[in-house]
Amino acid sequence: MDDLEGVVWPPEPIRTERLVLRVPEARDRATFIDLHASPEVHTYLGGARARDELERLVPEEPEGWPGNFVVELDGAMIGQVLLRRATGHQRPAADGKADLGYLFLPQAWGRGYATEACTAALDWLAGELPGEPVVLTTQSANLGSMRLAEKLGFVEVERFEAWDAEQWLGMRAPVR
Ligand SMILES: CC(C)(COP(=O)(O)OP(=O)(O)OC[C@H]1O[C@@H](n2cnc3c(N)ncnc32)[C@H](O)[C@@H]1OP(=O)(O)O)[C@@H](O)C(=O)NCCC(=O)NCCS
């Protein structure tokens, strides 16, 4: 994956009805570690990372690359929405396209926060890079993620085997 180029970064915080999307800050570190050490969050992402390894490796000041949004609810981080440029993707249809990823703390699931945050991030991208299609890869067994992809307007391009599971590649046509 490469960084998105040609976008204004850092952006002003993006406010939705219930959430704020903003760049990562030092105060997010503990939640970032919780998110990446959670076996539940990583069920379909190849397994969580060891907490002690994360405690050693995660910097005190976060890396803020374009498209790396922290999602905040009532002043605290609940997840991440990531937009990057897919490079070296396993599927030619995705290579070079903007690529959406998302992870939320389990206690924030089931309330529509991921839909709300991803919609805002996709709107932001459409404003920054008009006409960009967006791709998304998720395990087809990840039903919550599959439902979210559908709600966001992604349609199936193909399914393929990788990382020991069936993967679903979806694409969202540019909003005109
Ligand atoms: C994938 C993931 C982000 C989905 O989270 P989620 O909370 O299920 O996502 P949504 O925002 O779609 O919300 C789900 C439910 O909230 C419900 N909901 C409750 N209140 C709501 C509200 N006010 N507005 C909208 N939906 C609401 C919806 O009905 C929806 O359920 P449905 O899809 O069965 O209709 C989450 O499971 C996750 O972080 N998983 C781990 C990381 C991962 O696997 N990422 C995929 C990598 S590509």
XYZ file of N, CA, C and O and ligand atoms in Angstrom:
752
model
N 0.835 -1.192 0.000
C 0.000 0.000 0.000
C 0.879 1.254 0.000
O 1.894 1.304 0.679
N 0.441 2.256 -0.725
C 1.106 3.554 -0.730
C 0.176 4.581 -0.117
O -1.040 4.365 -0.042
N 0.758 5.735 0.232
C -0.081 6.835 0.713
C -0.883 7.411 -0.450
O -0.448 7.358 -1.601
N -2.015 7.992 -0.116
C -2.780 8.749 -1.117
C -2.008 10.028 -1.403
O -1.569 10.698 -0.480
N -1.895 10.368 -2.658
C -1.249 11.637 -2.994
C -2.306 12.619 -3.467
O -3.376 12.215 -3.926
N -1.993 13.891 -3.353
C -2.879 14.925 -3.903
C -4.053 15.273 -3.020
O -5.001 15.904 -3.477
N -4.001 14.870 -1.738
C -5.074 15.249 -0.817
C -4.499 16.234 0.203
O -3.311 16.206 0.488
N -5.354 17.102 0.710
C -4.906 18.050 1.739
C -4.849 17.301 3.064
O -5.844 16.720 3.506
N -3.669 17.287 3.692
C -3.501 16.548 4.935
C -2.570 17.292 5.865
O -1.530 17.758 5.403
N -2.854 17.430 7.144
C -4.051 16.936 7.819
C -5.280 17.767 7.461
O -5.175 18.972 7.253
N -6.456 17.106 7.439
C -7.697 17.839 7.191
C -8.252 18.419 8.489
O -7.829 18.028 9.575
N -9.187 19.308 8.364
C -9.967 19.714 9.533
C -10.721 18.475 10.024
O -11.108 17.627 9.195
N -10.949 18.312 11.324
C -11.753 17.178 11.788
C -13.097 17.138 11.055
O -13.700 18.180 10.798
N -13.521 15.933 10.715
C -14.796 15.751 10.004
C -15.841 15.357 11.034
O -15.660 14.358 11.745
N -16.913 16.124 11.119
C -17.964 15.845 12.106
C -19.168 15.223 11.419
O -19.629 15.712 10.398
N -19.639 14.124 11.979
C -20.871 13.494 11.500
C -21.912 13.674 12.607
O -21.636 14.328 13.616
N -23.039 13.051 12.427
C -24.084 13.200 13.452
C -23.577 12.825 14.853
O -23.815 13.525 15.823
N -22.828 11.698 14.931
C -22.421 11.219 16.257
C -20.908 11.164 16.462
O -20.438 10.941 17.582
N -20.144 11.291 15.386
C -18.711 10.970 15.435
C -17.844 12.126 14.956
O -18.329 13.046 14.305
N -16.543 11.994 15.250
C -15.549 12.891 14.665
C -14.468 12.020 14.035
O -14.010 11.053 14.652
N -14.085 12.333 12.804
C -12.944 11.674 12.144
C -11.809 12.690 12.147
O -11.979 13.833 11.702
N -10.671 12.264 12.653
C -9.539 13.188 12.783
C -8.247 12.407 12.679
O -8.244 11.171 12.656
N -7.143 13.153 12.633
C -5.846 12.482 12.548
C -5.506 11.871 13.919
O -5.982 12.345 14.955
N -4.675 10.834 13.925
C -4.290 10.205 15.202
C -3.506 11.171 16.095
O -2.766 12.012 15.609
N -3.695 10.986 17.405
C -2.981 11.809 18.385
C -2.348 10.888 19.427
O -2.757 9.726 19.559
N -1.396 11.445 20.189
C -0.682 10.639 21.190
C -1.659 9.993 22.176
O -1.462 8.864 22.626
N -2.756 10.658 22.496
C -3.718 10.142 23.496
C -4.487 8.912 23.005
O -5.194 8.282 23.779
N -4.363 8.565 21.710
C -5.060 7.387 21.169
C -4.262 6.098 21.379
O -4.747 5.005 21.063
N -3.031 6.211 21.865
C -2.103 5.068 21.843
C -2.688 3.821 22.541
O -2.631 2.718 21.990
N -3.250 3.988 23.736
C -3.743 2.816 24.481
C -4.886 2.140 23.706
O -4.955 0.900 23.634
N -5.765 2.930 23.105
C -6.886 2.342 22.347
C -6.365 1.683 21.075
O -6.864 0.623 20.667
N -5.378 2.317 20.459
C -4.773 1.727 19.266
C -4.212 0.334 19.602
O -4.418 -0.630 18.864
N -3.558 0.217 20.750
C -3.006 -1.080 21.168
C -4.143 -2.066 21.458
O -4.106 -3.220 21.016
N -5.184 -1.617 22.149
C -6.344 -2.492 22.406
C -6.924 -3.025 21.092
O -7.257 -4.206 20.975
N -7.040 -2.143 20.119
C -7.637 -2.510 18.830
C -6.782 -3.567 18.116
O -7.306 -4.557 17.602
N -5.476 -3.367 18.128
C -4.613 -4.258 17.355
C -4.223 -5.526 18.125
O -3.729 -6.490 17.535
N -4.492 -5.547 19.447
C -4.225 -6.754 20.240
C -5.492 -7.595 20.396
O -5.448 -8.670 21.005
N -6.602 -7.135 19.846
C -7.881 -7.819 20.081
C -8.076 -9.002 19.131
O -8.192 -8.819 17.913
N -8.157 -10.224 19.672
C -8.408 -11.390 18.814
C -9.754 -11.273 18.097
O -9.887 -11.687 16.954
N -10.747 -10.673 18.759
C -12.080 -10.532 18.161
C -12.027 -9.622 16.926
O -12.616 -9.929 15.878
N -11.297 -8.521 17.046
C -11.178 -7.586 15.916
C -10.435 -8.256 14.753
O -10.730 -7.998 13.588
N -9.486 -9.147 15.094
C -8.635 -9.736 14.054
C -9.052 -11.145 13.634
O -8.270 -11.849 12.995
N -10.279 -11.522 13.957
C -10.750 -12.860 13.582
C -10.560 -13.117 12.089
O -10.167 -14.210 11.677
N -10.854 -12.101 11.274
C -10.768 -12.260 9.809
C -9.617 -11.448 9.223
O -9.613 -11.138 8.036
N -8.666 -11.101 10.075
C -7.548 -10.275 9.595
C -6.212 -10.957 9.874
O -5.190 -10.288 10.026
N -6.232 -12.265 9.958
C -4.972 -12.990 10.111
C -4.435 -13.046 11.524
O -3.266 -13.379 11.735
N -5.262 -12.701 12.531
C -4.822 -12.851 13.925
C -4.272 -11.551 14.494
O -3.681 -10.741 13.777
N -4.500 -11.387 15.790
C -4.074 -10.163 16.473
C -2.571 -10.160 16.695
O -1.917 -11.197 16.620
N -2.042 -8.988 17.019
C -0.627 -8.899 17.387
C -0.492 -8.988 18.903
O -1.428 -8.675 19.646
N 0.682 -9.447 19.348
C 0.891 -9.611 20.795
C 0.927 -8.238 21.459
O 1.573 -7.315 20.969
N 0.222 -8.151 22.597
C 0.124 -6.854 23.279
C 1.517 -6.344 23.710
O 1.808 -5.159 23.563
N 2.364 -7.241 24.215
C 3.675 -6.747 24.676
C 4.525 -6.247 23.509
O 5.280 -5.283 23.639
N 4.337 -6.873 22.339
C 5.060 -6.399 21.149
C 4.553 -5.003 20.758
O 5.334 -4.093 20.449
N 3.224 -4.842 20.792
C 2.650 -3.528 20.457
C 3.116 -2.474 21.460
O 3.476 -1.357 21.078
N 3.130 -2.839 22.740
C 3.576 -1.879 23.768
C 5.003 -1.417 23.491
O 5.346 -0.263 23.716
N 5.834 -2.330 22.979
C 7.235 -1.964 22.671
C 7.334 -1.137 21.402
O 8.136 -0.219 21.310
N 6.530 -1.486 20.385
C 6.753 -0.936 19.047
C 5.917 0.286 18.686
O 6.316 1.076 17.839
N 4.751 0.426 19.303
C 3.898 1.559 18.904
C 4.515 2.858 19.450
O 4.746 2.984 20.644
N 4.807 3.808 18.562
C 5.458 5.047 19.019
C 4.529 5.898 19.884
O 3.313 5.774 19.785
N 5.122 6.717 20.725
C 4.324 7.618 21.570
C 3.582 8.629 20.700
O 2.430 8.953 20.963
N 4.255 9.116 19.656
C 3.618 10.046 18.717
C 3.215 9.240 17.485
O 4.075 8.635 16.834
N 1.943 9.197 17.150
C 1.494 8.338 16.045
C 1.966 8.847 14.688
O 2.234 10.040 14.513
N 2.083 7.895 13.758
C 2.409 8.273 12.389
C 1.111 8.733 11.721
O 0.138 7.998 11.705
N 1.134 9.924 11.197
C -0.090 10.433 10.574
C 0.067 10.502 9.073
O 0.567 11.469 8.548
N -0.328 9.460 8.383
C -0.231 9.489 6.924
C -1.599 9.815 6.311
O -2.641 9.555 6.931
N -1.601 10.382 5.113
C -2.859 10.800 4.498
C -3.833 9.632 4.358
O -3.469 8.589 3.813
N -5.038 9.808 4.865
C -6.055 8.756 4.771
C -6.164 7.929 6.034
O -7.007 7.037 6.116
N -5.331 8.212 7.052
C -5.360 7.468 8.313
C -6.222 8.239 9.318
O -5.756 9.159 9.971
N -7.491 7.857 9.402
C -8.440 8.555 10.273
C -8.694 7.761 11.547
O -8.982 6.551 11.494
N -8.625 8.469 12.674
C -9.145 7.920 13.927
C -10.610 8.334 14.017
O -10.974 9.450 13.642
N -11.447 7.426 14.503
C -12.862 7.741 14.691
C -13.107 7.899 16.184
O -12.738 7.031 16.986
N -13.702 9.020 16.518
C -13.902 9.380 17.919
C -15.402 9.483 18.229
O -16.157 10.022 17.425
N -15.771 8.951 19.396
C -17.148 9.081 19.905
C -17.057 9.692 21.301
O -16.327 9.151 22.148
N -17.780 10.757 21.546
C -17.767 11.413 22.862
C -16.339 11.637 23.372
O -16.019 11.355 24.532
N -15.452 12.049 22.489
C -14.105 12.424 22.902
C -13.103 11.283 23.002
O -11.949 11.508 23.371
N -13.494 10.053 22.688
C -12.551 8.933 22.795
C -12.548 8.108 21.513
O -13.586 7.918 20.877
N -11.362 7.595 21.177
C -11.218 6.781 19.960
C -12.022 5.482 20.076
O -11.953 4.797 21.095
N -12.768 5.157 19.013
C -13.471 3.862 18.982
C -13.057 3.010 17.787
O -13.444 1.853 17.680
N -12.267 3.585 16.875
C -11.877 2.791 15.712
C -11.044 3.589 14.733
O -10.636 4.728 15.030
N -10.806 2.962 13.619
C -9.994 3.578 12.564
C -10.647 3.348 11.216
O -11.193 2.260 10.970
N -10.549 4.336 10.340
C -10.914 4.176 8.930
C -9.688 4.568 8.126
O -9.077 5.609 8.376
N -9.316 3.703 7.198
C -8.051 3.871 6.479
C -8.298 3.925 4.985
O -9.004 3.069 4.428
N -7.729 4.923 4.350
C -7.785 5.010 2.887
C -6.352 5.091 2.390
O -5.591 5.985 2.791
N -5.968 4.127 1.568
C -4.612 4.081 1.025
C -4.665 3.810 -0.466
O -5.742 3.571 -1.018
N -3.507 3.797 -1.085
C -3.439 3.463 -2.502
C -2.967 2.010 -2.590
O -1.869 1.693 -2.112
N -3.811 1.141 -3.144
C -3.461 -0.289 -3.230
C -2.354 -0.477 -4.268
O -2.523 -0.085 -5.418
N -1.246 -1.031 -3.829
C -0.179 -1.340 -4.791
C 0.241 -2.786 -4.565
O 0.205 -3.275 -3.432
N 0.605 -3.453 -5.617
C 1.016 -4.849 -5.496
C -0.120 -5.713 -4.986
O 0.087 -6.716 -4.307
N -1.349 -5.305 -5.266
C -2.506 -6.079 -4.792
C -2.542 -7.421 -5.521
O -2.079 -7.532 -6.653
N -3.107 -8.406 -4.842
C -3.192 -9.751 -5.441
C -4.050 -9.761 -6.697
O -3.949 -10.670 -7.497
N -4.947 -8.769 -6.851
C -5.843 -8.741 -8.004
C -5.572 -7.507 -8.857
O -5.557 -6.377 -8.334
N -5.419 -7.675 -10.153
C -5.135 -6.530 -11.030
C -6.218 -5.447 -10.950
O -5.909 -4.266 -11.048
N -7.478 -5.841 -10.728
C -8.564 -4.854 -10.705
C -8.394 -3.846 -9.564
O -8.944 -2.748 -9.623
N -7.653 -4.232 -8.516
C -7.508 -3.343 -7.353
C -6.225 -2.517 -7.406
O -6.134 -1.470 -6.755
N -5.271 -2.958 -8.163
C -3.946 -2.346 -8.135
C -4.022 -0.863 -8.521
O -4.609 -0.516 -9.536
N -3.449 -0.014 -7.689
C -3.397 1.417 -7.989
C -4.634 2.193 -7.564
O -4.666 3.416 -7.662
N -5.655 1.501 -7.073
C -6.898 2.200 -6.702
C -6.880 2.601 -5.216
O -6.141 2.022 -4.408
N -7.712 3.577 -4.882
C -7.904 3.919 -3.473
C -8.565 2.724 -2.789
O -9.451 2.087 -3.359
N -8.110 2.412 -1.577
C -8.496 1.167 -0.900
C -8.987 1.508 0.506
O -8.291 2.192 1.257
N -10.178 1.049 0.843
C -10.782 1.350 2.151
C -10.579 0.196 3.137
O -10.785 -0.969 2.789
N -10.206 0.534 4.354
C -10.144 -0.446 5.445
C -10.795 0.151 6.691
O -10.926 1.378 6.803
N -11.217 -0.713 7.628
C -11.889 -0.204 8.840
C -11.753 -1.224 9.961
O -11.808 -2.427 9.746
N -11.525 -0.719 11.148
C -11.511 -1.565 12.355
C -12.101 -0.762 13.504
O -11.707 0.379 13.715
N -13.010 -1.396 14.228
C -13.642 -0.742 15.384
C -13.545 -1.652 16.598
O -13.504 -2.876 16.469
N -13.498 -1.070 17.774
C -13.507 -1.845 19.020
C -14.823 -2.628 19.104
O -15.885 -2.083 18.776
N -14.784 -3.878 19.558
C -16.005 -4.690 19.605
C -17.160 -4.015 20.344
O -18.324 -4.161 19.958
N -16.841 -3.252 21.402
C -17.944 -2.606 22.148
C -18.643 -1.518 21.332
O -19.713 -1.044 21.722
N -18.044 -1.152 20.178
C -18.671 -0.128 19.322
C -19.402 -0.753 18.132
O -19.944 -0.032 17.304
N -19.409 -2.065 18.035
C -20.091 -2.718 16.909
C -21.605 -2.686 17.111
O -22.094 -2.625 18.246
N -22.314 -2.785 16.000
C -23.764 -2.963 16.062
C -24.551 -1.688 16.306
O -25.725 -1.726 16.653
N -23.904 -0.542 16.121
C -24.611 0.728 16.348
C -24.563 1.632 15.124
O -24.932 2.806 15.207
N -24.045 1.089 14.026
C -23.997 1.893 12.803
C -22.847 2.882 12.752
O -22.778 3.712 11.842
N -21.904 2.796 13.712
C -20.794 3.771 13.708
C -19.874 3.555 12.497
O -19.370 4.513 11.915
N -19.637 2.297 12.155
C -18.729 2.031 11.020
C -19.334 2.582 9.726
O -18.634 3.205 8.912
N -20.627 2.388 9.557
C -21.296 2.921 8.366
C -21.171 4.441 8.324
O -20.830 5.027 7.289
N -21.425 5.052 9.468
C -21.401 6.521 9.533
C -19.993 7.056 9.263
O -19.818 8.018 8.499
N -18.992 6.416 9.851
C -17.612 6.899 9.693
C -17.095 6.642 8.271
O -16.465 7.519 7.665
N -17.364 5.455 7.739
C -16.875 5.151 6.383
C -17.550 6.046 5.351
O -16.902 6.493 4.401
N -18.832 6.315 5.537
C -19.535 7.212 4.606
C -18.864 8.587 4.608
O -18.624 9.177 3.548
N -18.524 9.068 5.796
C -17.881 10.388 5.890
C -16.501 10.368 5.236
O -16.120 11.316 4.549
N -15.754 9.290 5.434
C -14.412 9.204 4.838
C -14.510 9.118 3.306
O -13.707 9.727 2.582
N -15.496 8.387 2.824
C -15.664 8.281 1.361
C -16.112 9.621 0.768
O -15.682 9.994 -0.330
N -16.943 10.345 1.496
C -17.347 11.688 1.042
C -16.127 12.612 1.001
O -15.971 13.421 0.084
N -15.300 12.506 2.035
C -14.071 13.317 2.066
C -13.213 13.005 0.842
O -12.733 13.906 0.145
N -13.042 11.709 0.542
C -12.212 11.319 -0.606
C -12.798 11.844 -1.916
O -12.072 12.337 -2.785
N -14.126 11.768 -2.018
C -14.782 12.231 -3.256
C -14.567 13.733 -3.443
O -14.471 14.220 -4.570
N -14.461 14.463 -2.323
C -14.185 15.898 -2.416
C -12.736 16.178 -2.780
O -12.430 17.113 -3.515
N -11.827 15.346 -2.270
C -10.392 15.555 -2.512
C -9.965 15.058 -3.882
O -9.146 15.677 -4.553
N -10.463 13.899 -4.252
C -10.064 13.268 -5.518
C -11.328 12.880 -6.287
O -11.700 11.701 -6.342
N -11.993 13.867 -6.874
C -13.270 13.562 -7.541
C -13.084 12.517 -8.633
O -12.078 12.517 -9.347
N -14.044 11.613 -8.713
C -14.014 10.616 -9.783
C -13.213 9.367 -9.449
O -13.074 8.476 -10.287
N -12.688 9.283 -8.206
C -11.893 8.108 -7.834
C -12.792 6.919 -7.496
O -13.623 7.023 -6.582
N -12.614 5.789 -8.131
C -13.270 4.579 -7.622
C -12.541 4.113 -6.360
O -11.380 4.479 -6.148
N -13.206 3.346 -5.529
C -12.583 2.849 -4.295
C -12.769 1.340 -4.246
O -13.861 0.842 -4.572
N -11.742 0.615 -3.849
C -11.856 -0.835 -3.701
C -11.804 -1.213 -2.220
O -11.396 -0.410 -1.374
N -12.207 -2.430 -1.945
C -12.253 -2.931 -0.571
C -12.064 -4.447 -0.656
O -12.712 -5.098 -1.482
N -11.185 -4.972 0.153
C -11.007 -6.425 0.207
C -11.338 -6.900 1.609
O -10.858 -6.329 2.587
N -12.165 -7.921 1.679
C -12.519 -8.467 2.993
C -12.729 -9.970 2.838
O -13.063 -10.438 1.742
N -12.534 -10.708 3.915
C -12.866 -12.129 3.834
C -14.381 -12.262 3.653
O -15.151 -11.572 4.338
N -14.792 -13.165 2.774
C -16.236 -13.312 2.558
C -16.921 -13.880 3.797
O -18.124 -13.691 3.988
N -16.169 -14.529 4.673
C -16.761 -15.058 5.919
C -17.010 -13.947 6.945
O -17.697 -14.172 7.948
N -16.476 -12.767 6.727
C -16.611 -11.643 7.655
C -17.938 -10.940 7.365
O -18.021 -9.926 6.678
N -19.003 -11.496 7.917
C -20.340 -11.070 7.503
C -20.644 -9.608 7.848
O -21.285 -8.905 7.069
N -20.155 -9.138 8.994
C -20.377 -7.735 9.359
C -19.720 -6.806 8.355
O -20.288 -5.784 7.948
N -18.530 -7.183 7.942
C -17.798 -6.378 6.966
C -18.456 -6.461 5.584
O -18.550 -5.447 4.867
N -18.942 -7.634 5.234
C -19.637 -7.798 3.946
C -20.915 -6.942 3.915
O -21.221 -6.311 2.909
N -21.642 -6.917 5.036
C -22.874 -6.102 5.088
C -22.533 -4.619 4.983
O -23.196 -3.856 4.299
N -21.456 -4.245 5.684
C -21.031 -2.843 5.643
C -20.649 -2.447 4.212
O -21.052 -1.389 3.718
N -19.883 -3.307 3.546
C -19.464 -3.015 2.160
C -20.686 -2.790 1.272
O -20.726 -1.857 0.459
N -21.690 -3.630 1.467
C -22.901 -3.497 0.640
C -23.619 -2.172 0.939
O -24.027 -1.457 0.023
N -23.727 -1.856 2.238
C -24.416 -0.604 2.607
C -23.691 0.613 2.051
O -24.309 1.618 1.723
N -22.345 0.507 1.951
C -21.556 1.642 1.449
C -21.596 1.736 -0.081
O -21.056 2.676 -0.652
N -22.195 0.734 -0.724
C -22.337 0.801 -2.181
C -21.258 0.060 -2.957
O -21.117 0.260 -4.169
N -20.500 -0.797 -2.266
C -19.508 -1.605 -2.984
C -20.203 -2.785 -3.656
O -21.111 -3.383 -3.071
N -19.766 -3.102 -4.858
C -20.317 -4.268 -5.545
C -19.181 -5.242 -5.857
O -18.028 -4.838 -6.068
N -19.537 -6.493 -5.893
C -18.519 -7.529 -6.062
C -17.835 -7.438 -7.421
O -18.493 -7.324 -8.453
N -16.505 -7.496 -7.383
C -15.717 -7.622 -8.613
C -15.354 -9.091 -8.795
O -15.561 -9.675 -9.843
N -14.827 -9.672 -7.728
C -14.491 -11.090 -7.777
C -14.176 -11.614 -6.381
O -13.979 -10.850 -5.451
N -14.152 -12.932 -6.289
C -13.713 -13.605 -5.072
C -12.439 -14.349 -5.411
O -12.293 -14.827 -6.538
N -11.525 -14.440 -4.457
C -10.279 -15.144 -4.728
C -9.735 -15.731 -3.429
O -10.115 -15.296 -2.340
N -8.873 -16.703 -3.578
C -8.268 -17.348 -2.413
C -6.950 -16.652 -2.100
O -6.111 -16.484 -2.991
N -6.783 -16.208 -0.867
C -5.498 -15.643 -0.427
C -5.482 -15.640 1.081
O -6.533 -15.605 1.723
N -4.289 -15.645 1.643
C -4.110 -15.626 3.093
C -4.993 -16.698 3.757
O -5.663 -16.448 4.783
N -5.048 -17.889 3.119
C -5.757 -19.052 3.668
C -7.255 -18.860 3.826
O -7.878 -19.474 4.699
N -7.855 -18.005 3.014
C -9.312 -17.804 3.111
C -9.831 -17.245 1.791
O -9.070 -16.706 0.997
N -11.175 -17.367 1.631
C -11.771 -16.731 0.458
C -11.886 -15.228 0.715
O -12.404 -14.802 1.753
N -11.397 -14.444 -0.223
C -11.446 -12.983 -0.123
C -12.483 -12.454 -1.107
O -12.684 -13.021 -2.184
N -13.095 -11.358 -0.728
C -14.080 -10.671 -1.572
C -13.502 -9.333 -1.969
O -13.100 -8.552 -1.103
N -13.429 -9.085 -3.257
C -12.973 -7.775 -3.731
C -14.185 -7.012 -4.247
O -14.900 -7.487 -5.143
N -14.436 -5.856 -3.653
C -15.557 -5.018 -4.078
C -15.059 -3.680 -4.595
O -13.958 -3.237 -4.244
N -15.883 -3.045 -5.400
C -15.529 -1.721 -5.912
C -16.728 -0.801 -5.823
O -17.874 -1.238 -5.969
N -16.458 0.465 -5.559
C -17.501 1.479 -5.465
C -17.219 2.498 -6.553
O -16.143 3.106 -6.580
N -18.178 2.642 -7.421
C -17.979 3.555 -8.545
C -17.925 4.981 -8.032
O -18.497 5.284 -6.980
N -17.234 5.862 -8.741
C -17.187 7.250 -8.290
C -18.573 7.874 -8.229
O -19.430 7.561 -9.057
N -18.761 8.728 -7.219
C -20.032 9.438 -7.090
C -19.967 10.639 -8.020
O -19.014 11.401 -7.985
N -20.954 10.802 -8.891
C -20.897 11.911 -9.860
C -21.898 12.992 -9.484
O -22.890 12.731 -8.891
C -16.476 -4.723 10.153
C -16.965 -3.857 11.278
C -16.331 -2.461 11.184
C -18.490 -3.727 11.193
O -18.965 -3.023 12.313
P -20.510 -2.873 12.582
O -20.719 -2.157 13.833
O -21.128 -4.228 12.436
O -20.949 -1.982 11.354
P -22.187 -1.077 11.027
O -21.857 0.358 11.124
O -22.598 -1.574 9.700
O -23.327 -1.360 12.092
C -23.939 -2.616 12.167
C -25.317 -2.608 12.699
O -25.607 -1.530 13.542
C -27.047 -1.399 13.524
N -27.390 -0.064 14.019
C -27.749 0.180 15.293
N -27.991 1.492 15.452
C -27.787 2.089 14.246
C -27.876 3.430 13.796
N -28.211 4.433 14.620
N -27.598 3.679 12.503
C -27.250 2.702 11.659
N -27.147 1.392 12.047
C -27.421 1.097 13.339
C -27.415 -1.656 12.093
O -28.689 -2.205 12.012
C -26.331 -2.614 11.616
O -26.765 -3.936 11.555
P -27.127 -4.647 10.159
O -25.946 -4.473 9.255
O -27.367 -6.058 10.548
O -28.331 -3.917 9.682
C -16.602 -4.447 12.670
O -17.182 -5.719 12.773
C -15.109 -4.566 12.887
O -14.424 -3.611 13.273
N -14.565 -5.788 12.665
C -13.162 -6.051 12.888
C -12.281 -5.477 11.825
C -12.570 -6.053 10.456
O -12.847 -7.230 10.302
N -12.468 -5.187 9.452
C -12.665 -5.564 8.075
C -11.422 -5.279 7.347
S -11.684 -4.962 5.641
